[in-house]
Coordinates of C-alpha atoms in Angstrom, one line a residue:
Chain A
M27 CA -108.4 -71.6 -140.9
A28 CA -108.5 -72.0 -144.7
E29 CA -104.7 -71.2 -146.9
N30 CA -106.1 -72.3 -150.7
G31 CA -108.3 -75.0 -150.4
Q32 CA -106.7 -76.3 -147.6
L33 CA -108.2 -76.3 -144.1
T34 CA -106.3 -76.8 -140.8
G35 CA -108.0 -77.1 -136.9
T36 CA -110.4 -78.9 -137.9
F37 CA -112.3 -81.1 -135.0
R38 CA -111.5 -84.6 -137.5
V39 CA -108.2 -83.4 -137.8
K40 CA -107.3 -82.9 -134.2
S41 CA -109.1 -86.2 -132.6
G42 CA -107.6 -87.7 -135.6
M43 CA -104.7 -87.3 -134.7
A44 CA -105.1 -89.0 -130.9
Q45 CA -106.4 -91.4 -133.8
M46 CA -103.2 -92.4 -134.3
L47 CA -101.5 -92.6 -130.7
K48 CA -104.0 -95.0 -130.0
G49 CA -102.2 -98.4 -128.3
G50 CA -99.2 -96.5 -128.3
V51 CA -97.0 -95.5 -125.0
I52 CA -97.0 -92.2 -124.8
M53 CA -93.5 -91.2 -122.5
D54 CA -92.3 -88.4 -120.4
V55 CA -89.0 -86.6 -121.3
V56 CA -87.3 -84.0 -119.8
D57 CA -84.3 -83.4 -122.4
A58 CA -83.4 -84.8 -125.9
E59 CA -81.2 -87.9 -125.1
Q60 CA -84.2 -89.3 -123.0
A61 CA -86.8 -88.6 -126.5
K62 CA -84.5 -90.2 -128.2
I63 CA -84.0 -93.5 -125.5
A64 CA -88.7 -93.2 -126.4
E65 CA -88.7 -93.5 -129.6
E66 CA -85.5 -95.9 -130.2
A67 CA -88.3 -98.0 -127.5
G68 CA -91.6 -97.6 -129.6
A69 CA -93.1 -95.0 -128.5
V70 CA -96.2 -92.9 -130.0
A71 CA -95.2 -89.9 -129.4
V72 CA -93.6 -87.4 -126.5
M73 CA -94.0 -84.8 -123.8
A74 CA -91.4 -83.2 -122.6
L75 CA -91.0 -81.0 -119.4
E76 CA -89.3 -79.2 -117.0
R77 CA -89.3 -82.7 -114.4
V78 CA -91.1 -85.1 -114.4
P79 CA -93.8 -85.7 -111.7
A80 CA -92.4 -87.7 -109.1
D81 CA -89.0 -84.9 -109.1
I82 CA -91.9 -81.9 -109.2
R83 CA -93.2 -83.8 -105.9
A84 CA -90.1 -83.9 -104.8
D85 CA -88.0 -80.3 -105.6
G86 CA -92.0 -78.7 -104.6
G87 CA -92.5 -75.0 -106.2
V88 CA -94.6 -73.4 -109.4
A89 CA -94.6 -76.2 -111.6
R90 CA -94.4 -74.1 -115.1
M91 CA -94.3 -74.6 -119.0
S92 CA -91.3 -76.5 -120.0
D93 CA -88.3 -74.0 -121.6
P94 CA -88.6 -73.2 -125.5
E95 CA -85.1 -74.1 -125.4
K96 CA -85.7 -77.5 -124.4
I97 CA -88.6 -78.7 -126.3
L98 CA -87.0 -77.7 -130.0
E99 CA -84.1 -79.4 -128.5
I100 CA -87.3 -82.0 -128.5
E101 CA -88.0 -82.2 -131.5
E102 CA -84.8 -81.8 -133.7
A103 CA -84.1 -85.4 -132.2
V104 CA -87.2 -87.1 -132.9
T105 CA -89.5 -87.8 -135.8
I106 CA -92.4 -88.8 -133.6
P107 CA -95.1 -86.1 -132.5
V108 CA -94.2 -84.5 -129.5
M109 CA -96.7 -82.6 -127.2
A110 CA -95.9 -80.6 -124.0
K111 CA -98.0 -79.5 -120.6
A112 CA -99.6 -76.2 -120.1
R113 CA -100.6 -74.7 -116.6
I114 CA -104.4 -74.8 -116.1
G115 CA -106.2 -72.0 -118.0
H116 CA -102.7 -70.3 -118.7
F117 CA -103.9 -69.8 -122.1
V118 CA -100.4 -67.7 -122.8
E119 CA -98.4 -70.6 -122.1
A120 CA -100.5 -72.8 -124.5
Q121 CA -100.5 -70.1 -127.4
V122 CA -96.8 -70.0 -126.5
L123 CA -97.0 -74.0 -127.1
Q124 CA -98.7 -73.5 -131.3
A125 CA -96.1 -71.5 -131.5
L126 CA -93.6 -73.4 -130.6
E127 CA -95.6 -76.0 -133.1
V128 CA -96.0 -78.7 -129.9
D129 CA -98.2 -81.7 -131.9
Y130 CA -100.3 -81.6 -128.7
I131 CA -101.1 -79.5 -125.9
D132 CA -100.8 -81.5 -122.3
E133 CA -103.1 -79.1 -119.8
S134 CA -101.9 -80.4 -116.9
E135 CA -102.8 -80.8 -113.1
V136 CA -99.3 -81.8 -113.4
L137 CA -98.6 -78.3 -113.3
T138 CA -99.3 -75.4 -111.0
P139 CA -103.1 -74.4 -111.6
A140 CA -102.9 -70.8 -113.3
D141 CA -106.9 -70.1 -113.2
E142 CA -108.4 -71.9 -109.9
A143 CA -112.4 -71.7 -111.6
H144 CA -111.8 -71.8 -115.7
H145 CA -109.4 -74.0 -118.6
V146 CA -108.0 -73.0 -121.3
D147 CA -110.9 -72.5 -124.3
K148 CA -109.5 -75.2 -127.0
W149 CA -111.3 -74.5 -129.6
A150 CA -109.5 -70.9 -130.2
F151 CA -106.6 -73.3 -131.4
D152 CA -105.1 -74.6 -134.1
V153 CA -103.4 -77.2 -132.3
P154 CA -105.4 -80.0 -130.1
F155 CA -105.2 -80.5 -127.3
V156 CA -105.2 -83.6 -124.3
C157 CA -107.3 -82.8 -120.5
G158 CA -107.1 -85.2 -117.7
A159 CA -110.3 -86.3 -116.3
T160 CA -111.2 -88.6 -113.2
N161 CA -115.2 -89.0 -113.6
L162 CA -117.5 -89.3 -117.3
G163 CA -118.9 -85.7 -116.1
E164 CA -114.7 -84.0 -115.9
A165 CA -114.3 -85.0 -119.6
L166 CA -116.8 -84.1 -121.0
R167 CA -117.0 -80.4 -119.6
R168 CA -113.4 -81.1 -120.8
I169 CA -114.5 -82.0 -124.7
G170 CA -117.7 -79.4 -124.4
E171 CA -113.9 -76.7 -124.5
G172 CA -112.4 -78.0 -127.7
A173 CA -110.1 -81.5 -126.1
A174 CA -109.6 -83.7 -128.4
M175 CA -108.3 -86.6 -126.1
I176 CA -108.7 -87.5 -123.0
R177 CA -106.7 -89.0 -120.1
S178 CA -107.7 -90.7 -116.6
K179 CA -105.9 -88.4 -113.9
G180 CA -104.5 -90.6 -111.6
E181 CA -101.6 -89.4 -109.5
A182 CA -98.8 -88.6 -111.4
G183 CA -95.0 -89.6 -110.1
T184 CA -96.2 -92.2 -107.2
G185 CA -95.9 -94.7 -109.5
N186 CA -99.6 -96.4 -107.9
V187 CA -101.5 -96.4 -110.3
V188 CA -104.1 -97.1 -108.4
E189 CA -105.9 -93.7 -109.0
A190 CA -105.6 -94.3 -112.6
V191 CA -108.0 -97.5 -111.7
R192 CA -110.9 -94.9 -110.5
H193 CA -110.7 -93.3 -112.5
M194 CA -110.9 -95.4 -115.6
R195 CA -113.6 -96.6 -114.0
A196 CA -115.7 -93.7 -112.9
I197 CA -115.0 -92.3 -117.0
V198 CA -115.7 -96.5 -118.2
G199 CA -118.4 -96.8 -115.2
G200 CA -120.3 -93.6 -116.5
I201 CA -120.6 -94.0 -120.5
R202 CA -122.4 -98.1 -120.5
K203 CA -124.5 -96.2 -117.5
L204 CA -125.6 -93.3 -120.2
A205 CA -125.5 -96.3 -122.7
T206 CA -128.8 -97.3 -120.3
L207 CA -130.8 -94.4 -119.9
G208 CA -133.3 -93.3 -122.1
P209 CA -133.9 -89.9 -123.6
E210 CA -136.1 -88.5 -120.9
E211 CA -133.2 -89.2 -119.1
L212 CA -130.6 -87.8 -120.1
M213 CA -131.5 -83.3 -119.0
T214 CA -131.5 -84.9 -116.2
E215 CA -128.3 -87.2 -116.4
A216 CA -126.4 -84.0 -117.8
K217 CA -127.3 -82.0 -114.8
N218 CA -126.5 -84.5 -112.3
L219 CA -123.4 -84.7 -114.9
Q220 CA -122.7 -80.8 -114.5
A221 CA -122.0 -82.0 -118.3
P222 CA -122.6 -79.9 -122.6
Y223 CA -126.0 -81.9 -123.4
E224 CA -125.3 -82.3 -126.4
L225 CA -122.5 -84.7 -126.1
V226 CA -124.8 -86.4 -122.8
K227 CA -126.4 -87.2 -126.3
W228 CA -123.9 -88.6 -128.4
V229 CA -122.0 -90.7 -125.9
S230 CA -124.9 -92.3 -124.6
E231 CA -126.0 -93.0 -127.9
N232 CA -122.7 -94.1 -129.9
G233 CA -121.8 -95.8 -126.8
R234 CA -118.2 -94.0 -126.0
L235 CA -116.8 -91.1 -125.7
P236 CA -116.4 -88.1 -129.2
V237 CA -112.8 -88.6 -128.1
V238 CA -109.6 -91.2 -127.3
L239 CA -109.4 -92.2 -123.9
F240 CA -105.7 -92.6 -122.8
T241 CA -105.5 -93.9 -119.3
A242 CA -102.1 -91.4 -117.2
G243 CA -101.1 -90.8 -114.0
G244 CA -98.8 -94.0 -111.6
I245 CA -98.2 -96.8 -114.4
A246 CA -94.8 -97.9 -113.8
T247 CA -94.5 -101.3 -115.0
P248 CA -95.7 -104.1 -117.9
A249 CA -98.7 -105.1 -116.1
D250 CA -99.8 -101.8 -115.2
A251 CA -99.9 -100.2 -118.4
A252 CA -102.2 -103.5 -119.6
L253 CA -104.7 -103.6 -116.7
M254 CA -105.8 -99.7 -118.4
M255 CA -105.5 -101.4 -121.1
Q256 CA -108.1 -104.5 -119.9
L257 CA -109.9 -101.3 -117.9
G258 CA -111.0 -100.2 -121.0
A259 CA -108.0 -97.6 -122.0
D260 CA -106.8 -96.9 -125.5
G261 CA -103.5 -95.8 -125.0
V262 CA -100.6 -95.0 -121.9
F263 CA -99.6 -92.3 -120.5
V264 CA -96.3 -92.7 -119.0
G265 CA -94.2 -90.2 -117.2
S266 CA -91.9 -91.1 -114.0
G267 CA -91.8 -94.5 -114.3
I268 CA -89.5 -94.8 -117.5
F269 CA -86.8 -92.7 -116.1
K270 CA -87.4 -92.8 -112.6
S271 CA -86.5 -96.8 -112.9
G272 CA -83.3 -98.9 -113.2
D273 CA -83.4 -100.2 -116.9
P274 CA -85.3 -97.3 -118.7
A275 CA -84.1 -98.6 -122.0
R276 CA -85.5 -102.1 -121.2
R277 CA -88.7 -101.0 -119.0
A278 CA -89.9 -98.3 -122.0
Q279 CA -89.6 -100.9 -124.3
A280 CA -91.4 -103.9 -122.4
I281 CA -94.5 -101.4 -121.6
V282 CA -94.5 -100.7 -125.1
R283 CA -95.2 -104.8 -125.8
A284 CA -97.1 -105.6 -123.1
T285 CA -99.1 -102.3 -124.0
T286 CA -99.8 -103.8 -127.8
H287 CA -100.2 -107.5 -126.6
Y288 CA -102.4 -106.8 -123.5
K289 CA -104.8 -108.7 -123.9
D290 CA -102.2 -111.8 -123.6
A291 CA -100.6 -112.2 -120.6
K292 CA -97.8 -114.8 -121.5
V293 CA -96.3 -111.5 -123.9
V294 CA -97.2 -109.3 -120.9
A295 CA -95.0 -112.2 -118.4
E296 CA -91.8 -112.0 -120.9
V297 CA -91.5 -109.0 -121.0
S298 CA -91.9 -109.1 -117.6
R299 CA -88.9 -110.7 -116.1
G300 CA -86.0 -109.4 -115.0
L301 CA -86.9 -105.5 -115.9
G302 CA -84.4 -104.6 -112.6
E303 CA -86.2 -101.7 -110.6
A304 CA -89.5 -100.1 -110.7
M305 CA -89.6 -96.2 -109.4
V306 CA -89.9 -96.1 -105.4
G307 CA -93.9 -96.6 -105.3
K308 CA -96.1 -93.9 -102.8
E309 CA -98.3 -94.4 -100.9
M310 CA -102.0 -92.3 -102.0
G311 CA -102.1 -92.6 -97.1
D312 CA -99.0 -91.1 -96.9
L313 CA -99.8 -88.0 -99.8
T314 CA -101.4 -84.6 -98.0
E315 CA -104.9 -82.9 -99.3
G316 CA -102.6 -80.7 -101.0
E317 CA -100.4 -83.5 -102.4
R318 CA -103.3 -84.8 -104.3
L319 CA -102.0 -83.1 -108.0
A320 CA -105.5 -85.0 -109.4
V321 CA -108.1 -82.3 -107.2
R322 CA -106.9 -79.9 -110.2
G323 CA -109.3 -78.7 -112.4
W324 CA -112.9 -78.3 -112.4
Chain B
M25 CA -111.4 -119.8 -145.7
A26 CA -112.8 -121.0 -142.7
G27 CA -116.0 -120.9 -141.3
N28 CA -118.6 -117.5 -142.3
G29 CA -119.7 -118.7 -145.2
D30 CA -117.7 -117.2 -148.3
R31 CA -117.5 -113.4 -147.0
P32 CA -114.3 -112.2 -147.7
K33 CA -111.6 -111.7 -145.3
V34 CA -109.6 -108.4 -145.2
G35 CA -106.7 -108.9 -142.6
I36 CA -106.1 -105.3 -140.3
L37 CA -102.5 -105.1 -139.1
A38 CA -103.4 -104.6 -135.5
L39 CA -100.5 -103.4 -133.3
Q40 CA -100.9 -100.0 -133.0
G41 CA -103.1 -96.4 -134.8
D42 CA -106.6 -97.2 -136.1
F43 CA -107.3 -100.3 -136.9
R44 CA -110.6 -99.9 -135.4
E45 CA -111.4 -97.4 -138.4
H46 CA -110.7 -100.2 -140.6
C47 CA -112.1 -102.3 -139.4
Q48 CA -115.4 -100.5 -138.5
V49 CA -116.0 -100.2 -142.6
F50 CA -115.2 -103.4 -144.4
D51 CA -117.2 -105.2 -141.8
E52 CA -120.0 -102.1 -143.2
L53 CA -119.2 -103.6 -146.9
G54 CA -120.1 -106.5 -145.5
V55 CA -116.6 -108.2 -146.0
E56 CA -114.5 -109.8 -142.7
A57 CA -112.4 -108.1 -140.5
V58 CA -109.4 -109.7 -139.1
E59 CA -107.2 -108.1 -136.7
V60 CA -103.5 -109.0 -138.2
R61 CA -100.9 -109.2 -135.1
R62 CA -99.3 -111.9 -135.8
H63 CA -98.2 -113.9 -138.4
E64 CA -100.3 -116.9 -138.5
D65 CA -102.9 -114.1 -138.8
L66 CA -102.0 -113.5 -142.4
E67 CA -103.8 -117.0 -143.7
G68 CA -106.3 -116.6 -145.9
L69 CA -106.6 -113.3 -146.4
A70 CA -107.8 -111.7 -149.6
G71 CA -106.1 -108.6 -148.0
V72 CA -103.7 -106.1 -145.8
V73 CA -104.7 -103.1 -144.7
V74 CA -101.9 -100.8 -143.3
P75 CA -103.2 -98.4 -141.1
G76 CA -102.0 -94.8 -139.7
G77 CA -100.5 -95.0 -136.6
E78 CA -96.7 -93.9 -136.1
S79 CA -95.2 -95.3 -138.6
T80 CA -91.1 -95.9 -136.2
T81 CA -93.8 -97.8 -133.9
I82 CA -95.6 -100.2 -136.2
G83 CA -92.3 -100.9 -138.7
R84 CA -90.8 -101.7 -134.8
M85 CA -93.2 -104.4 -133.7
M86 CA -93.5 -105.7 -137.5
V87 CA -89.6 -106.6 -137.2
E88 CA -89.8 -108.0 -133.1
S89 CA -93.3 -109.8 -134.4
G90 CA -91.9 -111.0 -137.6
L91 CA -95.1 -109.8 -139.6
L92 CA -92.0 -107.8 -141.9
D93 CA -91.6 -110.1 -143.5
G94 CA -94.7 -112.3 -143.1
I95 CA -96.3 -108.9 -145.3
R96 CA -93.3 -108.8 -147.5
S97 CA -94.1 -112.5 -148.9
Y98 CA -98.4 -112.7 -148.9
F99 CA -96.8 -109.5 -151.2
Y100 CA -95.3 -111.5 -153.9
K101 CA -97.3 -114.2 -153.8
G102 CA -99.7 -111.6 -155.2
G103 CA -101.8 -110.0 -151.3
P104 CA -103.2 -106.3 -152.1
V105 CA -101.7 -104.7 -149.9
W106 CA -103.0 -101.2 -149.2
G107 CA -101.0 -99.1 -146.9
T108 CA -102.8 -95.9 -145.1
C109 CA -101.0 -92.7 -143.8
A110 CA -98.0 -94.6 -141.8
G111 CA -98.8 -97.7 -143.6
M112 CA -97.4 -95.4 -146.9
V113 CA -94.2 -94.7 -145.3
L114 CA -94.6 -98.5 -144.4
A115 CA -95.1 -99.6 -148.1
A116 CA -92.3 -97.0 -149.5
S117 CA -88.2 -98.3 -150.9
A118 CA -87.1 -95.7 -149.2
T119 CA -87.8 -92.6 -146.7
T120 CA -85.7 -89.0 -147.1
G121 CA -85.6 -88.8 -143.1
P122 CA -84.0 -91.0 -140.9
R123 CA -82.9 -94.8 -141.7
Q124 CA -86.8 -97.0 -140.3
P125 CA -88.3 -100.4 -141.1
L126 CA -89.5 -100.3 -144.6
L127 CA -92.1 -103.1 -145.9
G128 CA -89.7 -101.6 -149.3
L129 CA -93.5 -102.5 -151.6
M130 CA -93.5 -99.9 -153.4
N131 CA -90.2 -98.2 -156.0
A132 CA -91.6 -95.2 -154.4
L133 CA -88.9 -92.1 -151.6
V134 CA -91.4 -91.1 -149.2
E135 CA -90.9 -87.0 -146.9
R136 CA -92.4 -88.9 -143.4
N137 CA -94.5 -85.8 -142.2
G138 CA -93.9 -84.4 -145.3
F139 CA -96.7 -81.8 -145.0
G140 CA -95.8 -80.1 -141.6
R141 CA -95.7 -81.0 -137.9
Q142 CA -100.2 -81.6 -136.7
V143 CA -100.9 -77.8 -136.8
H144 CA -100.1 -77.5 -140.2
S145 CA -102.1 -81.2 -140.8
F146 CA -105.5 -80.0 -142.7
E147 CA -108.5 -81.1 -144.8
A148 CA -108.7 -80.4 -148.2
D149 CA -110.5 -81.4 -151.4
L150 CA -109.3 -84.1 -153.9
D151 CA -109.5 -85.0 -157.5
V152 CA -108.6 -89.3 -157.8
E153 CA -107.4 -90.5 -161.0
G154 CA -111.3 -92.7 -161.7
F155 CA -113.1 -91.5 -159.5
D156 CA -116.8 -88.8 -160.6
A157 CA -116.3 -87.0 -157.9
P158 CA -113.5 -85.0 -155.7
F159 CA -112.5 -87.3 -152.5
T160 CA -112.1 -85.2 -148.8
G161 CA -109.2 -86.3 -147.2
V162 CA -107.2 -86.2 -144.0
F163 CA -104.3 -85.6 -143.5
I164 CA -102.7 -85.9 -140.4
R165 CA -98.9 -85.4 -140.4
A166 CA -99.4 -87.4 -143.3
P167 CA -96.8 -88.4 -145.8
F168 CA -96.2 -87.8 -149.4
F169 CA -94.1 -89.3 -152.2
E170 CA -91.3 -87.4 -153.6
D171 CA -91.1 -89.4 -156.6
V172 CA -92.3 -92.7 -157.5
G173 CA -90.8 -95.4 -160.0
P174 CA -91.2 -97.6 -163.5
G175 CA -94.4 -99.7 -162.0
V176 CA -96.6 -97.0 -160.2
E177 CA -99.2 -95.5 -160.7
V178 CA -100.1 -91.8 -159.4
L179 CA -104.3 -91.1 -158.9
S180 CA -103.4 -88.4 -156.9
E181 CA -101.2 -85.6 -156.1
I182 CA -101.4 -81.8 -154.4
D183 CA -99.1 -79.3 -156.3
G184 CA -96.5 -81.9 -157.1
R185 CA -97.0 -84.3 -154.6
V186 CA -97.6 -88.0 -154.3
V187 CA -100.9 -87.9 -152.3
A188 CA -102.3 -91.8 -153.7
A189 CA -100.4 -94.4 -155.7
R190 CA -101.9 -97.5 -156.8
G191 CA -99.4 -101.0 -158.3
E192 CA -100.4 -104.2 -159.5
N193 CA -101.3 -105.1 -155.6
I194 CA -101.0 -102.2 -153.6
L195 CA -102.0 -98.9 -153.0
V196 CA -101.4 -95.9 -151.1
T197 CA -103.5 -93.2 -149.2
A198 CA -101.6 -91.0 -147.4
F199 CA -105.2 -89.5 -146.2
H200 CA -107.3 -90.6 -143.8
P201 CA -110.5 -92.3 -145.7
E202 CA -111.6 -94.5 -142.2
L203 CA -112.0 -91.7 -140.6
T204 CA -114.4 -90.2 -143.2
D205 CA -117.6 -91.4 -144.8
D206 CA -116.8 -91.7 -147.5
R207 CA -116.0 -94.9 -148.5
R208 CA -114.6 -95.0 -152.1
F209 CA -111.5 -95.9 -151.3
H210 CA -112.5 -98.6 -148.9
E211 CA -114.8 -99.9 -152.4
Y212 CA -112.2 -99.0 -154.6
F213 CA -110.0 -101.0 -152.7
L214 CA -111.9 -104.3 -152.7
R215 CA -113.0 -104.2 -156.4
E216 CA -109.9 -102.7 -158.4
V217 CA -106.7 -104.1 -156.1
C218 CA -108.3 -106.8 -154.1
G219 CA -110.9 -108.2 -157.3
I220 CA -113.9 -109.0 -154.9
E221 CA -117.5 -108.3 -156.5
R222 CA -119.4 -107.3 -154.3
S223 CA -123.1 -108.6 -154.4
Q224 CA -125.4 -105.3 -152.8

C-alpha cells in the first residue's frame, strides 16, 4: 500500500522484521502477566495464544485464534512485538489479527486446521506471516505463498526436541544438497521437492533460505535452545517449555542467554544450574497418529 | 591491531538482531567486521555498530555482559559508534516509553516504535544532508527522535521526525541501510565518522 510516499507491506519490510528477531527467543504467553515476565526475561517477541500447546493437547477439542480482548491486553502490556496464531487456511482469522495490528501472524498447525488442502494467501496481507515446515519443500511452498519467516514444526507441547531436530536437519540438509546441484538438475529437484522452481534456484545459488529460519516445537531447556541454534536455527520459539516449568522467569532468562551464547558451553552450563523442574515431556511413541501436530499442513 | 595487515576493524554488537547483514556489507567494503559479544572484543576497533533488533533485549544483554559500560567508555574516549533502529534507541539519552537500559550517547529524546506497529512499517525515499540523491530507507517498527539537544546535527527527517542524525563521533539511523544494496551510509560512517580513507 502506498501512502504519502510511504510503501507498506513490501516483502522487504515483512521479511526484514524477522531479521530483527534473529538470535532471540519468542515466547508463548496466554495473558498480559506472562507477557511482562517474557519481556522482562529478554524475549524478542511474544506469541499470544489462548492455551499453550501442552494444554491444547490435554484439553482436546477445536483450537482457534485467541480472543481479541486477550491480544489487545497483551499488546497494551509490552513494547516488544506481539505475534498471534491463526488456523491453517483460515484467512478470516488472519484478517482479524491484521485488524488488531499484531506484528506477525503464525499460520499454525498447533491450532485445528480450517482448510485441509490450502494455506492462506499471505501475499494479500500487509502483516507478515511465519509458517511451520518439516522439510525444505514445505518451507519453499510456504515462502511461495508469501511467508516472510519459516520455523521448524517439531511436536509442540511435548517438551521433546527430537522432532524439531529432525525438521531442522531436513531443512538445512536440503539446502546443502541444493547448493551442490548443477543448473540442469534444478527443475527435476523442484519437481521432487514439490516447490516453486524460482525459489529452488535461488536457494541453490545462495545456499540459504530467502527468509529467516527459526526453530519451534518441544524446546524445554537452555541446552535444547543451544542445540537448535548449532544445527542452524536463526532463533527459537519456546511454547509450553517456559510457563509449564517450575520457575518460568528464571527458565525464560536462561533460555535467552543460552540462545545468545549458543556456542559457549560454559555459559549454557552456568545458566542451566539449579533451574528447577523442566516441563514433563512426552515420548513420540506415546502419541497416536491423530495426536501428531506436525503432519498438519500441506 | 592484530593480524590481517592494515585492514581496519569495525565491531558489530552481536548479542541479538541483524548483525550478520552489517558484517557482510563491511566485508564487501574492504573492512574487517568483528562480532562483539564481550567487553574484550572492543579492543582495537576503528568503529562500533549497534544493529537493529529488539532494543529491550539488546539493552538487557549489554548490562549482563558489561558491554553497556564498555561501549560507553569506548565512546567517551572518542570511539566512533553507529546505531541503526534499535541501536538508535539505545544511543538516545531518554525515551518517551517505559524505562529500559540505554547507552545515552546522544542528547536526544527517542520515541520507540514511533511510526506504529509492524503493519505500518514502510519504505520511503529520504533526502539526506550531504547525499546527492535520495536514499531508500527501510523502516521496521522504527523509532524517531522527537527532540534533539545541542551537538546533534539532523541529517534526515520525515514530517519533523528525526530519522538520521550525527554528533562528533556518532551516527544514528532509524532505518536499515544494511537491508538494501545502497552502501552510502556504511561508506559515510567509515569516511565521515571513523575517518577511514579507503584506497579502492
